[in-house]
Short mmCIF file of C-alpha atoms in Angstrom, two decimals:
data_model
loop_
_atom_site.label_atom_id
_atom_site.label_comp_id
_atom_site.label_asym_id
_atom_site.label_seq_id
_atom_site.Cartn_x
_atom_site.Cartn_y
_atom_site.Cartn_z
CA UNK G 1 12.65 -7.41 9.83
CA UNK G 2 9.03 -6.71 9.72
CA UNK G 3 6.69 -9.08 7.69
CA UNK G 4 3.30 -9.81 6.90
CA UNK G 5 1.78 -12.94 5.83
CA UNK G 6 -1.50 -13.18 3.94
CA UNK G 7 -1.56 -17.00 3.20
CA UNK G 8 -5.04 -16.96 1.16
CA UNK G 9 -3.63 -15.80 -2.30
CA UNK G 10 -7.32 -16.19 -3.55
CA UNK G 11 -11.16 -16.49 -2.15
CA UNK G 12 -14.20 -17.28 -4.29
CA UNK G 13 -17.75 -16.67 -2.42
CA UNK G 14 -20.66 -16.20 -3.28
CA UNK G 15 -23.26 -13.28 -2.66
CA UNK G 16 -24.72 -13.22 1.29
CA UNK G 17 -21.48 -15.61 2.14
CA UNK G 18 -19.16 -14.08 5.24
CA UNK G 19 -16.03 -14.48 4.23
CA UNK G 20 -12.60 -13.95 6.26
CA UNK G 21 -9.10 -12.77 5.00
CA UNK G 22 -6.23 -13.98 7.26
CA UNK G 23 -3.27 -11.57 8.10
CA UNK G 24 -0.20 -12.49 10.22
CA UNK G 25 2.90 -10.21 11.07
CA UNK G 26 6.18 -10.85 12.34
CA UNK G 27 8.04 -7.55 13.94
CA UNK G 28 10.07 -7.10 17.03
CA UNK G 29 8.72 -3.63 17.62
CA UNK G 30 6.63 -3.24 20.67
CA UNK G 31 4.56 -0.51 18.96
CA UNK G 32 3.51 -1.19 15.26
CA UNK G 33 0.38 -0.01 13.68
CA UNK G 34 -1.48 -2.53 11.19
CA UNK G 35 -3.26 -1.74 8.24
CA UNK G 36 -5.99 -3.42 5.53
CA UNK G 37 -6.49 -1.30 2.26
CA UNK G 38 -8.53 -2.42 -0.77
CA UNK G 39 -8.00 -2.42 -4.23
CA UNK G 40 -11.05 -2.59 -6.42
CA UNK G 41 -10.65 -3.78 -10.37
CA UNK G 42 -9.97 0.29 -10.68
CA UNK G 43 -6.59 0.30 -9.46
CA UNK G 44 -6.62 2.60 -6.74
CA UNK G 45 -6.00 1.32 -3.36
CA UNK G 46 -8.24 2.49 -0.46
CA UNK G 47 -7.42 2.97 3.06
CA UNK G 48 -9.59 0.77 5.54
CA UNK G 49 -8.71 0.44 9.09
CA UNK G 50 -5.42 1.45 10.89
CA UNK G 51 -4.99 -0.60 14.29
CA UNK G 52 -2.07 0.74 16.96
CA UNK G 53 -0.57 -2.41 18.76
CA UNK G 54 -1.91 -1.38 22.13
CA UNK G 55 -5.47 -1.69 21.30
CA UNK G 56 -6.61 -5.28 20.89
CA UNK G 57 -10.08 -4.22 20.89
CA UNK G 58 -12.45 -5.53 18.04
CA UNK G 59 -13.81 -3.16 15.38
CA UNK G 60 -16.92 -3.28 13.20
CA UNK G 61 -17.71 -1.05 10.42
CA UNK G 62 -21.01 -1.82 9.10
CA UNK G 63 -20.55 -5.37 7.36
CA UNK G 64 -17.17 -5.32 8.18
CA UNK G 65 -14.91 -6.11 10.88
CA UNK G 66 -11.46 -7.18 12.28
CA UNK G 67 -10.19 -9.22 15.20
CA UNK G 68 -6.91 -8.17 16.36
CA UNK G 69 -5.04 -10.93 18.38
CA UNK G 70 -1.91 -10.17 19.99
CA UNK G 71 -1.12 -13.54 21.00
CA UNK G 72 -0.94 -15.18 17.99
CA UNK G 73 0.44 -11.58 15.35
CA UNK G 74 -2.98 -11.91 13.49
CA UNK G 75 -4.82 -9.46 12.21
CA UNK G 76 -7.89 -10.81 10.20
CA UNK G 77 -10.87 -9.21 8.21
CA UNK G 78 -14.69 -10.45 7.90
CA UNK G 79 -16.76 -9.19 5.40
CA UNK G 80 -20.55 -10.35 6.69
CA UNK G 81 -23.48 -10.82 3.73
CA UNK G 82 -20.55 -10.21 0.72
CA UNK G 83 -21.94 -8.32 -2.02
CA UNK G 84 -20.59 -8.62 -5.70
CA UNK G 85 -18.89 -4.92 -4.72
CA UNK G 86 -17.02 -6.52 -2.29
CA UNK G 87 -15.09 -8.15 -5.00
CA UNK G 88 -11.01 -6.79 -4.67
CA UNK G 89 -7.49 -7.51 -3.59
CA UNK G 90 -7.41 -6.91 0.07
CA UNK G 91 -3.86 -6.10 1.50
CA UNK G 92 -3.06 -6.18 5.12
CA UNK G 93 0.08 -4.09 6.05
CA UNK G 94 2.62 -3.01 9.27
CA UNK G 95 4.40 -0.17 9.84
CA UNK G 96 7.09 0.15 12.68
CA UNK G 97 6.94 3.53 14.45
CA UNK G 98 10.08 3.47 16.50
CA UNK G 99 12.27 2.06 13.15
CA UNK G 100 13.49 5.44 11.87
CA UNK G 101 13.46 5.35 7.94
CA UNK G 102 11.18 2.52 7.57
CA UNK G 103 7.48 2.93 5.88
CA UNK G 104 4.38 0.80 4.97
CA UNK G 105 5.11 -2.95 4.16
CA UNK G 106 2.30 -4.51 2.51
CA UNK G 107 1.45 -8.20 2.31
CA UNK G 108 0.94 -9.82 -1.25
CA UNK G 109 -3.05 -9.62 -0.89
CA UNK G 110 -6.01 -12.15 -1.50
CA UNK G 111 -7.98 -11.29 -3.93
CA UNK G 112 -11.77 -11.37 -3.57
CA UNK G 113 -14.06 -12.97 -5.63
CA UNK G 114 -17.78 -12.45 -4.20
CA UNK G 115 -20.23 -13.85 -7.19
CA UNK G 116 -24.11 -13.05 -7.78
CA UNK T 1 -11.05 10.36 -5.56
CA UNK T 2 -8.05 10.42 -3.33
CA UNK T 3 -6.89 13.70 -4.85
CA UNK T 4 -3.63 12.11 -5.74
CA UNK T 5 -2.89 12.72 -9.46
CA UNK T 6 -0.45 10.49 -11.22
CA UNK T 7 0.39 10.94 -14.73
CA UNK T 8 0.36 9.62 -16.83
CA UNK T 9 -2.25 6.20 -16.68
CA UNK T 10 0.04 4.24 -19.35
CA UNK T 11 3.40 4.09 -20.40
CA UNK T 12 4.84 1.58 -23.04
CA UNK T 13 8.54 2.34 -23.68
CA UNK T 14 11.64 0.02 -24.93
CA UNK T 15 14.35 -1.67 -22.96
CA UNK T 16 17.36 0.77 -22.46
CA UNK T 17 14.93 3.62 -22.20
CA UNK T 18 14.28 6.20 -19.43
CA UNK T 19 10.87 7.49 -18.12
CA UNK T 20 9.67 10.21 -15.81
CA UNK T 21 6.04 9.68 -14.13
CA UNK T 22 4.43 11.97 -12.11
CA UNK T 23 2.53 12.40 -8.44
CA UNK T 24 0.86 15.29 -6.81
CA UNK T 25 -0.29 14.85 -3.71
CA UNK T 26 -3.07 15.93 -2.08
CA UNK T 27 -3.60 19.17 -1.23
CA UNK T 28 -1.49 20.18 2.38
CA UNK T 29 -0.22 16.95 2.48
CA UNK T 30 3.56 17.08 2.57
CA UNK T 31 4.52 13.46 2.60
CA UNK T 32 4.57 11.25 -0.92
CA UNK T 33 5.81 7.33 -1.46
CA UNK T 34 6.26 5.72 -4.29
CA UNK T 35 5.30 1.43 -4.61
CA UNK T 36 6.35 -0.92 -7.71
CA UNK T 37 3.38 -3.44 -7.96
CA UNK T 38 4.08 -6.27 -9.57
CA UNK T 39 2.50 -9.77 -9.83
CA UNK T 40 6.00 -11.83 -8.81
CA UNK T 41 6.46 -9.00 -5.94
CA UNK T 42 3.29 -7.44 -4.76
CA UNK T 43 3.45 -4.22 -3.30
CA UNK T 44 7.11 -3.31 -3.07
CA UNK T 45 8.01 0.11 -1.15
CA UNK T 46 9.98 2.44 -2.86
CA UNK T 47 10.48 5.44 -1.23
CA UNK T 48 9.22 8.13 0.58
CA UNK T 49 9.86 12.42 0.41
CA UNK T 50 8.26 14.46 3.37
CA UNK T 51 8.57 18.39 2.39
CA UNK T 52 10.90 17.88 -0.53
CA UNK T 53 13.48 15.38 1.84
CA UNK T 54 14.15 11.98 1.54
CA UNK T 55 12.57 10.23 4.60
CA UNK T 56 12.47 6.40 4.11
CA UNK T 57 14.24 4.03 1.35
CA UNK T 58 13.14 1.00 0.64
CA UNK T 59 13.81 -1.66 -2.33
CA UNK T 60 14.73 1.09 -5.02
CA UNK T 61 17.01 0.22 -7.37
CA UNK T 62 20.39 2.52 -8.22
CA UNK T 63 18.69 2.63 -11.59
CA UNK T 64 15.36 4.48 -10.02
CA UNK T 65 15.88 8.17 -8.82
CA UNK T 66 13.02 10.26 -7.04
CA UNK T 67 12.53 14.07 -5.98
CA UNK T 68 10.05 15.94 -4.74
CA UNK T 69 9.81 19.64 -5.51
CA UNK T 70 9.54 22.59 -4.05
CA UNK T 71 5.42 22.81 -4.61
CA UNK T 72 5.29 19.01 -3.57
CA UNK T 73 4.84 17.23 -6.18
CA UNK T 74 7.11 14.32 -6.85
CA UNK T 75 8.73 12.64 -9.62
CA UNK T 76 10.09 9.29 -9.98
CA UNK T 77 12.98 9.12 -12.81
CA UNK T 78 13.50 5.41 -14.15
CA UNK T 79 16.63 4.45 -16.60
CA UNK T 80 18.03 1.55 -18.20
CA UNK T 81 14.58 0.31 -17.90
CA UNK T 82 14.28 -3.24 -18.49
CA UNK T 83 11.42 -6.16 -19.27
CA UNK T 84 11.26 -6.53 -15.61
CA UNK T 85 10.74 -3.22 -14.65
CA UNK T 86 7.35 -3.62 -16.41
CA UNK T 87 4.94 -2.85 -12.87
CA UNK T 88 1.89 -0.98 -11.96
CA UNK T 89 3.81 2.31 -9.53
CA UNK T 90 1.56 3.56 -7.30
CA UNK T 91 2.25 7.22 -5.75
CA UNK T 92 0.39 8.01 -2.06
CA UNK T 93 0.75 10.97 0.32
CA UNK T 94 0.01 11.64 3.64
CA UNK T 95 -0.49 14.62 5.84
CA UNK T 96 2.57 13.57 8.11
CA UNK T 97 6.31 11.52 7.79
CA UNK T 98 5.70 9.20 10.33
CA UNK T 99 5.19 5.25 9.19
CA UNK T 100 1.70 5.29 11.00
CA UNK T 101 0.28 7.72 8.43
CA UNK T 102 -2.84 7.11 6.63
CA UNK T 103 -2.01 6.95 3.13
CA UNK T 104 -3.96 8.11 -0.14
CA UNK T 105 -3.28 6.58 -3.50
CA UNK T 106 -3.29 7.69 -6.74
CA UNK T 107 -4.27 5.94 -9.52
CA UNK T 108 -1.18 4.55 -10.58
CA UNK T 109 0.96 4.07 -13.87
CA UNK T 110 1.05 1.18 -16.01
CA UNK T 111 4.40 1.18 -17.23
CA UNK T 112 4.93 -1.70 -19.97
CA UNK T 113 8.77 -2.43 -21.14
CA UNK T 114 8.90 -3.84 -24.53
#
């Protein structure tokens, strides 16, 4: 069964601090996407980054950006200079493409706390 | 704004009760999931319609029931609610059925059980 371990329940940081939320998966699917979304103190979760499991290249986005490793199922996020906005639960998650009925599985977050 | 529109924001109902929240998706997408969030749980998969069929089931109880209509939108029916049922359900839709998919949130419902 697919899984996904975020061990950091909570962060605290303060402002200009990089920070970096740990994700690790267990599936036995050779092709699985991953996932991070964030939820902001609104509610509404918001799509970050989707990752196929053939591409183990790095991304950046501005301040952040996510190391992929293979080798060890992780799947971790750095925010670089946080910012107060930064401030959310971040969820990592796995789908299974080949696993016919079988949707998103989110991790249990780590919430954010990035202080002035 | 995702342009997923849940509805409504809050619910407080009693134990033994029965609810009915809403999702539409947005616009040409034909997939929609529903999520329980909860603090004990996290972010527990529901289930998933693509173009009014059930797709994907995940840890819904026999006491939960879902559609989704004819014009897409979905509903998710919950009975015999009790204290524990009390969650944060999110509704999301994507373009496509497959797990890969992007998804888009809505804003959720806040349903308390008393």
């Amino acid at each position: 069964a697919q899984k996904v371990t975020q061990a950091q329940t909570e962060i605290s940081v303060v402002e200009k601090e990089d920070v970096t939320l740990d994700c690790v998966y267990e599936t036995r699917d050779t092709t699985y996407y991953l996932f991070w979304y964030k939820q902001p103190p609104s509610g509404e979760l918001v799509f970050l980054i989707r990752r196929n499991s053939f591409d183990e290249q790095n991304e950046i986005s501005g301040r952040y950006s996510w190391n992929f490793q293979k080798s060890t199922s992780s799947f971790n996020f750095t925010i670089t200079a946080s910012q107060v906005v930064d401030s959310a639960v971040y969820f990592c998650a796995l789908s299974e493409l080949n696993q016919a009925g079988t949707a998103l599985i989110f991790g249990k977050g780590t919430t954010l706390s990035v202080s002035s | 704004d995702s342009g997923v529109t849940q509805t409504p924001k809050h619910l407080i109902t009693a134990t033994g009760q029965r609810v009915t929240l809403r999702c539409s998706p947005r616009s040409g997408d034909l997939s929609v999931y529903w999520y329980q969030q909860s603090l004990d749980q996290g972010l527990q998969f529901l289930i998933q319609y693509y173009n009014g069929e059930e797709r994907a089931k995940g840890n819904i109880l026999e006491r939960f029931s879902a559609q989704q209509f004819p014009d897409l939108h979905s509903e998710l029916n919950l009975s015999s609610l009790e204290l524990g049922d009390s969650a944060l359900y999110f509704c999301a839709s994507s373009s496509g059925q497959a797990p890969n998919e992007k998804l888009f949130f809505g804003s959720g419902t806040q349903l308390s059980v008393l």
